[in-house]
């Protein structure tokens, strides 16, 4: 009984000592050269040099010097992930071979960085509420089109500089100011069916010539 029990347990012990990574074709290596954006030459820890393709699941693009996890298949090898990086280069994150990428969450999505750059041929923002808070806002557009149902602007100072400005109000325009100062370099014209000027104290016209009628 004792000898039979030992003979049954010995194969089990040898199976447990096998390396599951080697049997699955998983190895680690170092990226030595980049052939294309998704293909590289990798030197395995065994010394063998192979051609490997960045897997779709590998979101971080490998660079030269990276330690990567490689799966060596019968026909092709894949870099599954970047395990370590020593090079001080910009990390590029993307999905290999994907034309469109969507990022969704049921909760909140936070993006925090000292400097954020967005580059796109077309940018669409759809939201129920949009809030902007900052010390300075600079916008440069060759053409700007804004459509609002209601727009409210609260600012301490507003300065507008333009070569030409046209404004069309279909109904009523109301201006309320503590002091209104207008400086016209050339000509000021006003055309209306009815014009009314009301002042509590004085109305003064100062010019070399004043024509009425």
mmCIF file with all atom_site columns, C-alpha atoms in Angstrom:
data_model
loop_
_atom_site.group_PDB
_atom_site.id
_atom_site.type_symbol
_atom_site.label_atom_id
_atom_site.label_alt_id
_atom_site.label_comp_id
_atom_site.label_asym_id
_atom_site.label_entity_id
_atom_site.label_seq_id
_atom_site.pdbx_PDB_ins_code
_atom_site.Cartn_x
_atom_site.Cartn_y
_atom_site.Cartn_z
_atom_site.occupancy
_atom_site.B_iso_or_equiv
_atom_site.pdbx_formal_charge
_atom_site.auth_seq_id
_atom_site.auth_comp_id
_atom_site.auth_asym_id
_atom_site.auth_atom_id
_atom_site.pdbx_PDB_model_num
ATOM 1   C CA . UNK A 1 1   ? 0.000   0.000   0.000   1.00 0.00 ? 1   UNK A CA 1
ATOM 2   C CA . UNK A 1 2   ? 2.805   2.427   0.782   1.00 0.00 ? 2   UNK A CA 1
ATOM 3   C CA . UNK A 1 3   ? 4.690   1.838   -2.490  1.00 0.00 ? 3   UNK A CA 1
ATOM 4   C CA . UNK A 1 4   ? 1.509   2.242   -4.524  1.00 0.00 ? 4   UNK A CA 1
ATOM 5   C CA . UNK A 1 5   ? 0.758   5.579   -2.876  1.00 0.00 ? 5   UNK A CA 1
ATOM 6   C CA . UNK A 1 6   ? 4.253   6.930   -3.650  1.00 0.00 ? 6   UNK A CA 1
ATOM 7   C CA . UNK A 1 7   ? 4.086   5.887   -7.295  1.00 0.00 ? 7   UNK A CA 1
ATOM 8   C CA . UNK A 1 8   ? 0.771   7.685   -7.668  1.00 0.00 ? 8   UNK A CA 1
ATOM 9   C CA . UNK A 1 9   ? 2.030   10.928  -6.126  1.00 0.00 ? 9   UNK A CA 1
ATOM 10  C CA . UNK A 1 10  ? 5.339   11.197  -8.016  1.00 0.00 ? 10  UNK A CA 1
ATOM 11  C CA . UNK A 1 11  ? 3.816   12.098  -11.453 1.00 0.00 ? 11  UNK A CA 1
ATOM 12  C CA . UNK A 1 12  ? 1.631   14.684  -9.756  1.00 0.00 ? 12  UNK A CA 1
ATOM 13  C CA . UNK A 1 13  ? 4.678   16.351  -8.182  1.00 0.00 ? 13  UNK A CA 1
ATOM 14  C CA . UNK A 1 14  ? 6.524   16.509  -11.522 1.00 0.00 ? 14  UNK A CA 1
ATOM 15  C CA . UNK A 1 15  ? 3.509   18.106  -13.211 1.00 0.00 ? 15  UNK A CA 1
ATOM 16  C CA . UNK A 1 16  ? 3.315   20.794  -10.556 1.00 0.00 ? 16  UNK A CA 1
ATOM 17  C CA . UNK A 1 17  ? 6.961   21.703  -11.106 1.00 0.00 ? 17  UNK A CA 1
ATOM 18  C CA . UNK A 1 18  ? 6.447   22.466  -14.830 1.00 0.00 ? 18  UNK A CA 1
ATOM 19  C CA . UNK A 1 19  ? 6.621   26.142  -15.864 1.00 0.00 ? 19  UNK A CA 1
ATOM 20  C CA . UNK A 1 20  ? 3.122   27.155  -17.035 1.00 0.00 ? 20  UNK A CA 1
ATOM 21  C CA . UNK A 1 21  ? 4.543   30.208  -18.838 1.00 0.00 ? 21  UNK A CA 1
ATOM 22  C CA . UNK A 1 22  ? 6.874   28.114  -20.996 1.00 0.00 ? 22  UNK A CA 1
ATOM 23  C CA . UNK A 1 23  ? 4.124   25.660  -21.902 1.00 0.00 ? 23  UNK A CA 1
ATOM 24  C CA . UNK A 1 24  ? 1.836   28.532  -22.926 1.00 0.00 ? 24  UNK A CA 1
ATOM 25  C CA . UNK A 1 25  ? 4.506   30.231  -25.054 1.00 0.00 ? 25  UNK A CA 1
ATOM 26  C CA . UNK A 1 26  ? 4.878   33.244  -22.732 1.00 0.00 ? 26  UNK A CA 1
ATOM 27  C CA . UNK A 1 27  ? 8.309   34.824  -22.393 1.00 0.00 ? 27  UNK A CA 1
ATOM 28  C CA . UNK A 1 28  ? 9.836   38.177  -21.489 1.00 0.00 ? 28  UNK A CA 1
ATOM 29  C CA . UNK A 1 29  ? 12.155  40.169  -23.686 1.00 0.00 ? 29  UNK A CA 1
ATOM 30  C CA . UNK A 1 30  ? 13.566  43.579  -24.528 1.00 0.00 ? 30  UNK A CA 1
ATOM 31  C CA . UNK A 1 31  ? 12.556  45.723  -27.489 1.00 0.00 ? 31  UNK A CA 1
ATOM 32  C CA . UNK A 1 32  ? 15.670  46.324  -29.599 1.00 0.00 ? 32  UNK A CA 1
ATOM 33  C CA . UNK A 1 33  ? 14.255  47.996  -32.733 1.00 0.00 ? 33  UNK A CA 1
ATOM 34  C CA . UNK A 1 34  ? 10.951  49.391  -33.998 1.00 0.00 ? 34  UNK A CA 1
ATOM 35  C CA . UNK A 1 35  ? 10.077  48.274  -37.528 1.00 0.00 ? 35  UNK A CA 1
ATOM 36  C CA . UNK A 1 36  ? 6.676   49.998  -37.807 1.00 0.00 ? 36  UNK A CA 1
ATOM 37  C CA . UNK A 1 37  ? 4.258   51.632  -35.386 1.00 0.00 ? 37  UNK A CA 1
ATOM 38  C CA . UNK A 1 38  ? 3.086   48.192  -34.190 1.00 0.00 ? 38  UNK A CA 1
ATOM 39  C CA . UNK A 1 39  ? 5.987   45.873  -35.087 1.00 0.00 ? 39  UNK A CA 1
ATOM 40  C CA . UNK A 1 40  ? 9.312   45.447  -33.309 1.00 0.00 ? 40  UNK A CA 1
ATOM 41  C CA . UNK A 1 41  ? 12.334  43.221  -32.983 1.00 0.00 ? 41  UNK A CA 1
ATOM 42  C CA . UNK A 1 42  ? 12.473  41.723  -29.504 1.00 0.00 ? 42  UNK A CA 1
ATOM 43  C CA . UNK A 1 43  ? 15.375  39.916  -27.888 1.00 0.00 ? 43  UNK A CA 1
ATOM 44  C CA . UNK A 1 44  ? 14.041  37.278  -25.535 1.00 0.00 ? 44  UNK A CA 1
ATOM 45  C CA . UNK A 1 45  ? 15.673  36.443  -22.207 1.00 0.00 ? 45  UNK A CA 1
ATOM 46  C CA . UNK A 1 46  ? 16.861  33.219  -23.819 1.00 0.00 ? 46  UNK A CA 1
ATOM 47  C CA . UNK A 1 47  ? 18.876  35.262  -26.326 1.00 0.00 ? 47  UNK A CA 1
ATOM 48  C CA . UNK A 1 48  ? 16.632  34.506  -29.282 1.00 0.00 ? 48  UNK A CA 1
ATOM 49  C CA . UNK A 1 49  ? 15.602  37.490  -31.436 1.00 0.00 ? 49  UNK A CA 1
ATOM 50  C CA . UNK A 1 50  ? 12.055  37.446  -32.823 1.00 0.00 ? 50  UNK A CA 1
ATOM 51  C CA . UNK A 1 51  ? 9.675   39.648  -34.747 1.00 0.00 ? 51  UNK A CA 1
ATOM 52  C CA . UNK A 1 52  ? 6.637   40.606  -32.624 1.00 0.00 ? 52  UNK A CA 1
ATOM 53  C CA . UNK A 1 53  ? 3.480   42.612  -33.208 1.00 0.00 ? 53  UNK A CA 1
ATOM 54  C CA . UNK A 1 54  ? 1.806   44.836  -30.608 1.00 0.00 ? 54  UNK A CA 1
ATOM 55  C CA . UNK A 1 55  ? -1.345  43.075  -29.438 1.00 0.00 ? 55  UNK A CA 1
ATOM 56  C CA . UNK A 1 56  ? -4.674  44.884  -29.451 1.00 0.00 ? 56  UNK A CA 1
ATOM 57  C CA . UNK A 1 57  ? -4.856  44.485  -25.665 1.00 0.00 ? 57  UNK A CA 1
ATOM 58  C CA . UNK A 1 58  ? -1.457  46.231  -25.247 1.00 0.00 ? 58  UNK A CA 1
ATOM 59  C CA . UNK A 1 59  ? -2.645  49.833  -24.859 1.00 0.00 ? 59  UNK A CA 1
ATOM 60  C CA . UNK A 1 60  ? 0.808   51.276  -24.088 1.00 0.00 ? 60  UNK A CA 1
ATOM 61  C CA . UNK A 1 61  ? 2.887   51.450  -27.275 1.00 0.00 ? 61  UNK A CA 1
ATOM 62  C CA . UNK A 1 62  ? 6.301   49.784  -26.725 1.00 0.00 ? 62  UNK A CA 1
ATOM 63  C CA . UNK A 1 63  ? 9.503   51.750  -27.328 1.00 0.00 ? 63  UNK A CA 1
ATOM 64  C CA . UNK A 1 64  ? 13.139  50.704  -27.622 1.00 0.00 ? 64  UNK A CA 1
ATOM 65  C CA . UNK A 1 65  ? 14.454  49.436  -24.293 1.00 0.00 ? 65  UNK A CA 1
ATOM 66  C CA . UNK A 1 66  ? 11.082  48.343  -22.890 1.00 0.00 ? 66  UNK A CA 1
ATOM 67  C CA . UNK A 1 67  ? 10.745  45.011  -21.137 1.00 0.00 ? 67  UNK A CA 1
ATOM 68  C CA . UNK A 1 68  ? 7.714   43.311  -22.669 1.00 0.00 ? 68  UNK A CA 1
ATOM 69  C CA . UNK A 1 69  ? 5.697   40.146  -22.194 1.00 0.00 ? 69  UNK A CA 1
ATOM 70  C CA . UNK A 1 70  ? 5.674   38.172  -25.445 1.00 0.00 ? 70  UNK A CA 1
ATOM 71  C CA . UNK A 1 71  ? 3.469   35.323  -26.589 1.00 0.00 ? 71  UNK A CA 1
ATOM 72  C CA . UNK A 1 72  ? 5.190   33.195  -29.233 1.00 0.00 ? 72  UNK A CA 1
ATOM 73  C CA . UNK A 1 73  ? 2.627   31.401  -31.354 1.00 0.00 ? 73  UNK A CA 1
ATOM 74  C CA . UNK A 1 74  ? 3.160   28.864  -34.122 1.00 0.00 ? 74  UNK A CA 1
ATOM 75  C CA . UNK A 1 75  ? 2.916   31.516  -36.842 1.00 0.00 ? 75  UNK A CA 1
ATOM 76  C CA . UNK A 1 76  ? 3.201   34.919  -35.140 1.00 0.00 ? 76  UNK A CA 1
ATOM 77  C CA . UNK A 1 77  ? 4.423   36.496  -31.911 1.00 0.00 ? 77  UNK A CA 1
ATOM 78  C CA . UNK A 1 78  ? 2.630   39.236  -29.975 1.00 0.00 ? 78  UNK A CA 1
ATOM 79  C CA . UNK A 1 79  ? 3.734   41.786  -27.396 1.00 0.00 ? 79  UNK A CA 1
ATOM 80  C CA . UNK A 1 80  ? 1.004   41.481  -24.781 1.00 0.00 ? 80  UNK A CA 1
ATOM 81  C CA . UNK A 1 81  ? 2.078   44.213  -22.364 1.00 0.00 ? 81  UNK A CA 1
ATOM 82  C CA . UNK A 1 82  ? 4.898   46.533  -21.355 1.00 0.00 ? 82  UNK A CA 1
ATOM 83  C CA . UNK A 1 83  ? 6.295   45.329  -18.045 1.00 0.00 ? 83  UNK A CA 1
ATOM 84  C CA . UNK A 1 84  ? 8.969   47.972  -17.394 1.00 0.00 ? 84  UNK A CA 1
ATOM 85  C CA . UNK A 1 85  ? 10.284  51.135  -19.013 1.00 0.00 ? 85  UNK A CA 1
ATOM 86  C CA . UNK A 1 86  ? 13.503  53.028  -18.399 1.00 0.00 ? 86  UNK A CA 1
ATOM 87  C CA . UNK A 1 87  ? 13.441  55.445  -21.352 1.00 0.00 ? 87  UNK A CA 1
ATOM 88  C CA . UNK A 1 88  ? 12.159  58.939  -20.566 1.00 0.00 ? 88  UNK A CA 1
ATOM 89  C CA . UNK A 1 89  ? 9.817   59.260  -23.517 1.00 0.00 ? 89  UNK A CA 1
ATOM 90  C CA . UNK A 1 90  ? 6.190   60.282  -23.851 1.00 0.00 ? 90  UNK A CA 1
ATOM 91  C CA . UNK A 1 91  ? 3.897   57.352  -23.149 1.00 0.00 ? 91  UNK A CA 1
ATOM 92  C CA . UNK A 1 92  ? 1.539   56.765  -26.068 1.00 0.00 ? 92  UNK A CA 1
ATOM 93  C CA . UNK A 1 93  ? -1.734  55.005  -25.259 1.00 0.00 ? 93  UNK A CA 1
ATOM 94  C CA . UNK A 1 94  ? -4.042  53.676  -27.963 1.00 0.00 ? 94  UNK A CA 1
ATOM 95  C CA . UNK A 1 95  ? -5.818  50.649  -29.378 1.00 0.00 ? 95  UNK A CA 1
ATOM 96  C CA . UNK A 1 96  ? -3.916  48.999  -32.209 1.00 0.00 ? 96  UNK A CA 1
ATOM 97  C CA . UNK A 1 97  ? -5.952  48.644  -35.390 1.00 0.00 ? 97  UNK A CA 1
ATOM 98  C CA . UNK A 1 98  ? -9.035  50.378  -33.964 1.00 0.00 ? 98  UNK A CA 1
ATOM 99  C CA . UNK A 1 99  ? -10.654 53.032  -36.126 1.00 0.00 ? 99  UNK A CA 1
ATOM 100 C CA . UNK A 1 100 ? -12.986 54.372  -33.426 1.00 0.00 ? 100 UNK A CA 1
ATOM 101 C CA . UNK A 1 101 ? -12.530 54.283  -29.658 1.00 0.00 ? 101 UNK A CA 1
ATOM 102 C CA . UNK A 1 102 ? -15.230 55.038  -27.071 1.00 0.00 ? 102 UNK A CA 1
ATOM 103 C CA . UNK A 1 103 ? -14.671 55.700  -23.371 1.00 0.00 ? 103 UNK A CA 1
ATOM 104 C CA . UNK A 1 104 ? -17.818 55.463  -21.240 1.00 0.00 ? 104 UNK A CA 1
ATOM 105 C CA . UNK A 1 105 ? -18.575 55.302  -17.547 1.00 0.00 ? 105 UNK A CA 1
ATOM 106 C CA . UNK A 1 106 ? -21.715 55.339  -15.418 1.00 0.00 ? 106 UNK A CA 1
ATOM 107 C CA . UNK A 1 107 ? -20.080 57.584  -12.833 1.00 0.00 ? 107 UNK A CA 1
ATOM 108 C CA . UNK A 1 108 ? -17.663 60.474  -13.193 1.00 0.00 ? 108 UNK A CA 1
ATOM 109 C CA . UNK A 1 109 ? -14.630 60.730  -15.456 1.00 0.00 ? 109 UNK A CA 1
ATOM 110 C CA . UNK A 1 110 ? -11.740 62.899  -14.238 1.00 0.00 ? 110 UNK A CA 1
ATOM 111 C CA . UNK A 1 111 ? -8.833  64.187  -16.312 1.00 0.00 ? 111 UNK A CA 1
ATOM 112 C CA . UNK A 1 112 ? -6.135  66.054  -14.421 1.00 0.00 ? 112 UNK A CA 1
ATOM 113 C CA . UNK A 1 113 ? -2.839  67.410  -15.759 1.00 0.00 ? 113 UNK A CA 1
ATOM 114 C CA . UNK A 1 114 ? -0.844  70.656  -15.610 1.00 0.00 ? 114 UNK A CA 1
ATOM 115 C CA . UNK A 1 115 ? -1.114  70.950  -19.396 1.00 0.00 ? 115 UNK A CA 1
ATOM 116 C CA . UNK A 1 116 ? -3.838  69.386  -21.583 1.00 0.00 ? 116 UNK A CA 1
ATOM 117 C CA . UNK A 1 117 ? -3.812  69.576  -25.384 1.00 0.00 ? 117 UNK A CA 1
ATOM 118 C CA . UNK A 1 118 ? -6.696  68.472  -27.610 1.00 0.00 ? 118 UNK A CA 1
ATOM 119 C CA . UNK A 1 119 ? -6.112  68.196  -31.349 1.00 0.00 ? 119 UNK A CA 1
ATOM 120 C CA . UNK A 1 120 ? -8.972  67.308  -33.680 1.00 0.00 ? 120 UNK A CA 1
ATOM 121 C CA . UNK A 1 121 ? -10.274 68.196  -37.115 1.00 0.00 ? 121 UNK A CA 1
ATOM 122 C CA . UNK A 1 122 ? -13.783 68.349  -35.658 1.00 0.00 ? 122 UNK A CA 1
ATOM 123 C CA . UNK A 1 123 ? -14.739 68.573  -31.976 1.00 0.00 ? 123 UNK A CA 1
ATOM 124 C CA . UNK A 1 124 ? -18.327 68.152  -30.770 1.00 0.00 ? 124 UNK A CA 1
ATOM 125 C CA . UNK A 1 125 ? -19.364 68.704  -27.148 1.00 0.00 ? 125 UNK A CA 1
ATOM 126 C CA . UNK A 1 126 ? -22.879 67.684  -26.069 1.00 0.00 ? 126 UNK A CA 1
ATOM 127 C CA . UNK A 1 127 ? -23.860 68.485  -22.499 1.00 0.00 ? 127 UNK A CA 1
ATOM 128 C CA . UNK A 1 128 ? -26.788 69.673  -20.408 1.00 0.00 ? 128 UNK A CA 1
ATOM 129 C CA . UNK A 1 129 ? -24.571 71.955  -18.328 1.00 0.00 ? 129 UNK A CA 1
ATOM 130 C CA . UNK A 1 130 ? -21.148 73.373  -19.237 1.00 0.00 ? 130 UNK A CA 1
ATOM 131 C CA . UNK A 1 131 ? -19.000 75.218  -16.707 1.00 0.00 ? 131 UNK A CA 1
ATOM 132 C CA . UNK A 1 132 ? -15.671 76.924  -17.399 1.00 0.00 ? 132 UNK A CA 1
ATOM 133 C CA . UNK A 1 133 ? -13.506 78.355  -14.649 1.00 0.00 ? 133 UNK A CA 1
ATOM 134 C CA . UNK A 1 134 ? -10.081 79.850  -15.156 1.00 0.00 ? 134 UNK A CA 1
ATOM 135 C CA . UNK A 1 135 ? -7.879  82.905  -14.832 1.00 0.00 ? 135 UNK A CA 1
ATOM 136 C CA . UNK A 1 136 ? -7.482  83.489  -18.570 1.00 0.00 ? 136 UNK A CA 1
ATOM 137 C CA . UNK A 1 137 ? -9.358  82.450  -21.717 1.00 0.00 ? 137 UNK A CA 1
ATOM 138 C CA . UNK A 1 138 ? -7.839  82.987  -25.155 1.00 0.00 ? 138 UNK A CA 1
ATOM 139 C CA . UNK A 1 139 ? -9.728  81.971  -28.318 1.00 0.00 ? 139 UNK A CA 1
ATOM 140 C CA . UNK A 1 140 ? -8.532  82.340  -31.897 1.00 0.00 ? 140 UNK A CA 1
ATOM 141 C CA . UNK A 1 141 ? -10.983 81.493  -34.685 1.00 0.00 ? 141 UNK A CA 1
ATOM 142 C CA . UNK A 1 142 ? -11.145 82.361  -38.362 1.00 0.00 ? 142 UNK A CA 1
ATOM 143 C CA . UNK A 1 143 ? -14.947 82.080  -38.121 1.00 0.00 ? 143 UNK A CA 1
ATOM 144 C CA . UNK A 1 144 ? -17.172 81.694  -35.089 1.00 0.00 ? 144 UNK A CA 1
ATOM 145 C CA . UNK A 1 145 ? -20.906 80.909  -34.991 1.00 0.00 ? 145 UNK A CA 1
ATOM 146 C CA . UNK A 1 146 ? -22.797 80.920  -31.698 1.00 0.00 ? 146 UNK A CA 1
ATOM 147 C CA . UNK A 1 147 ? -26.460 80.048  -31.166 1.00 0.00 ? 147 UNK A CA 1
ATOM 148 C CA . UNK A 1 148 ? -28.082 80.594  -27.766 1.00 0.00 ? 148 UNK A CA 1
ATOM 149 C CA . UNK A 1 149 ? -31.620 80.536  -26.452 1.00 0.00 ? 149 UNK A CA 1
ATOM 150 C CA . UNK A 1 150 ? -30.558 82.595  -23.426 1.00 0.00 ? 150 UNK A CA 1
ATOM 151 C CA . UNK A 1 151 ? -27.071 83.972  -22.787 1.00 0.00 ? 151 UNK A CA 1
ATOM 152 C CA . UNK A 1 152 ? -25.884 85.756  -19.658 1.00 0.00 ? 152 UNK A CA 1
ATOM 153 C CA . UNK A 1 153 ? -22.411 87.247  -19.257 1.00 0.00 ? 153 UNK A CA 1
ATOM 154 C CA . UNK A 1 154 ? -21.059 88.527  -15.954 1.00 0.00 ? 154 UNK A CA 1
ATOM 155 C CA . UNK A 1 155 ? -17.614 90.102  -16.128 1.00 0.00 ? 155 UNK A CA 1
ATOM 156 C CA . UNK A 1 156 ? -15.641 92.869  -14.446 1.00 0.00 ? 156 UNK A CA 1
ATOM 157 C CA . UNK A 1 157 ? -14.150 94.055  -17.741 1.00 0.00 ? 157 UNK A CA 1
ATOM 158 C CA . UNK A 1 158 ? -14.982 93.213  -21.365 1.00 0.00 ? 158 UNK A CA 1
ATOM 159 C CA . UNK A 1 159 ? -12.770 94.511  -24.173 1.00 0.00 ? 159 UNK A CA 1
ATOM 160 C CA . UNK A 1 160 ? -13.586 93.884  -27.834 1.00 0.00 ? 160 UNK A CA 1
ATOM 161 C CA . UNK A 1 161 ? -11.293 94.732  -30.738 1.00 0.00 ? 161 UNK A CA 1
ATOM 162 C CA . UNK A 1 162 ? -12.364 94.055  -34.318 1.00 0.00 ? 162 UNK A CA 1
ATOM 163 C CA . UNK A 1 163 ? -11.899 95.397  -37.835 1.00 0.00 ? 163 UNK A CA 1
ATOM 164 C CA . UNK A 1 164 ? -15.641 95.286  -38.473 1.00 0.00 ? 164 UNK A CA 1
ATOM 165 C CA . UNK A 1 165 ? -18.594 94.445  -36.242 1.00 0.00 ? 165 UNK A CA 1
ATOM 166 C CA . UNK A 1 166 ? -22.219 93.952  -37.271 1.00 0.00 ? 166 UNK A CA 1
ATOM 167 C CA . UNK A 1 167 ? -25.086 93.381  -34.886 1.00 0.00 ? 167 UNK A CA 1
ATOM 168 C CA . UNK A 1 168 ? -28.716 92.601  -35.834 1.00 0.00 ? 168 UNK A CA 1
ATOM 169 C CA . UNK A 1 169 ? -31.404 92.732  -33.137 1.00 0.00 ? 169 UNK A CA 1
ATOM 170 C CA . UNK A 1 170 ? -34.852 91.657  -34.355 1.00 0.00 ? 170 UNK A CA 1
ATOM 171 C CA . UNK A 1 171 ? -36.828 92.903  -31.359 1.00 0.00 ? 171 UNK A CA 1
ATOM 172 C CA . UNK A 1 172 ? -35.451 95.028  -28.511 1.00 0.00 ? 172 UNK A CA 1
ATOM 173 C CA . UNK A 1 173 ? -31.962 95.960  -27.377 1.00 0.00 ? 173 UNK A CA 1
ATOM 174 C CA . UNK A 1 174 ? -31.603 97.431  -23.898 1.00 0.00 ? 174 UNK A CA 1
ATOM 175 C CA . UNK A 1 175 ? -28.449 99.041  -22.541 1.00 0.00 ? 175 UNK A CA 1
ATOM 176 C CA . UNK A 1 176 ? -28.143 100.094 -18.918 1.00 0.00 ? 176 UNK A CA 1
ATOM 177 C CA . UNK A 1 177 ? -24.943 101.796 -17.787 1.00 0.00 ? 177 UNK A CA 1
ATOM 178 C CA . UNK A 1 178 ? -23.764 104.126 -15.057 1.00 0.00 ? 178 UNK A CA 1
ATOM 179 C CA . UNK A 1 179 ? -21.828 106.241 -17.570 1.00 0.00 ? 179 UNK A CA 1
ATOM 180 C CA . UNK A 1 180 ? -21.904 105.827 -21.350 1.00 0.00 ? 180 UNK A CA 1
ATOM 181 C CA . UNK A 1 181 ? -18.990 107.248 -23.349 1.00 0.00 ? 181 UNK A CA 1
ATOM 182 C CA . UNK A 1 182 ? -18.789 106.926 -27.131 1.00 0.00 ? 182 UNK A CA 1
ATOM 183 C CA . UNK A 1 183 ? -15.808 108.164 -29.119 1.00 0.00 ? 183 UNK A CA 1
ATOM 184 C CA . UNK A 1 184 ? -16.293 108.126 -32.894 1.00 0.00 ? 184 UNK A CA 1
ATOM 185 C CA . UNK A 1 185 ? -13.246 108.957 -35.032 1.00 0.00 ? 185 UNK A CA 1
ATOM 186 C CA . UNK A 1 186 ? -15.146 109.653 -38.256 1.00 0.00 ? 186 UNK A CA 1
ATOM 187 C CA . UNK A 1 187 ? -18.941 109.597 -38.721 1.00 0.00 ? 187 UNK A CA 1
ATOM 188 C CA . UNK A 1 188 ? -21.783 108.482 -36.473 1.00 0.00 ? 188 UNK A CA 1
ATOM 189 C CA . UNK A 1 189 ? -25.198 107.878 -38.068 1.00 0.00 ? 189 UNK A CA 1
ATOM 190 C CA . UNK A 1 190 ? -28.529 106.787 -36.646 1.00 0.00 ? 190 UNK A CA 1
ATOM 191 C CA . UNK A 1 191 ? -31.599 105.990 -38.732 1.00 0.00 ? 191 UNK A CA 1
ATOM 192 C CA . UNK A 1 192 ? -34.958 105.297 -37.127 1.00 0.00 ? 192 UNK A CA 1
ATOM 193 C CA . UNK A 1 193 ? -38.661 106.000 -37.545 1.00 0.00 ? 193 UNK A CA 1
ATOM 194 C CA . UNK A 1 194 ? -38.866 107.588 -34.109 1.00 0.00 ? 194 UNK A CA 1
ATOM 195 C CA . UNK A 1 195 ? -35.963 108.784 -31.939 1.00 0.00 ? 195 UNK A CA 1
ATOM 196 C CA . UNK A 1 196 ? -36.498 109.878 -28.358 1.00 0.00 ? 196 UNK A CA 1
ATOM 197 C CA . UNK A 1 197 ? -33.942 111.416 -26.000 1.00 0.00 ? 197 UNK A CA 1
ATOM 198 C CA . UNK A 1 198 ? -34.972 112.019 -22.396 1.00 0.00 ? 198 UNK A CA 1
ATOM 199 C CA . UNK A 1 199 ? -32.796 113.652 -19.748 1.00 0.00 ? 199 UNK A CA 1
ATOM 200 C CA . UNK A 1 200 ? -33.581 114.784 -16.213 1.00 0.00 ? 200 UNK A CA 1
ATOM 201 C CA . UNK A 1 201 ? -31.356 117.877 -16.394 1.00 0.00 ? 201 UNK A CA 1
ATOM 202 C CA . UNK A 1 202 ? -29.512 118.949 -19.546 1.00 0.00 ? 202 UNK A CA 1
ATOM 203 C CA . UNK A 1 203 ? -29.206 117.942 -23.183 1.00 0.00 ? 203 UNK A CA 1
ATOM 204 C CA . UNK A 1 204 ? -26.227 119.612 -24.843 1.00 0.00 ? 204 UNK A CA 1
ATOM 205 C CA . UNK A 1 205 ? -25.129 119.684 -28.461 1.00 0.00 ? 205 UNK A CA 1
ATOM 206 C CA . UNK A 1 206 ? -21.652 121.115 -29.029 1.00 0.00 ? 206 UNK A CA 1
ATOM 207 C CA . UNK A 1 207 ? -20.433 121.468 -32.608 1.00 0.00 ? 207 UNK A CA 1
ATOM 208 C CA . UNK A 1 208 ? -19.335 124.031 -35.183 1.00 0.00 ? 208 UNK A CA 1
ATOM 209 C CA . UNK A 1 209 ? -22.588 123.472 -37.044 1.00 0.00 ? 209 UNK A CA 1
ATOM 210 C CA . UNK A 1 210 ? -25.833 121.835 -35.936 1.00 0.00 ? 210 UNK A CA 1
ATOM 211 C CA . UNK A 1 211 ? -28.463 121.095 -38.626 1.00 0.00 ? 211 UNK A CA 1
ATOM 212 C CA . UNK A 1 212 ? -32.015 120.127 -37.683 1.00 0.00 ? 212 UNK A CA 1
ATOM 213 C CA . UNK A 1 213 ? -34.673 119.263 -40.220 1.00 0.00 ? 213 UNK A CA 1
#
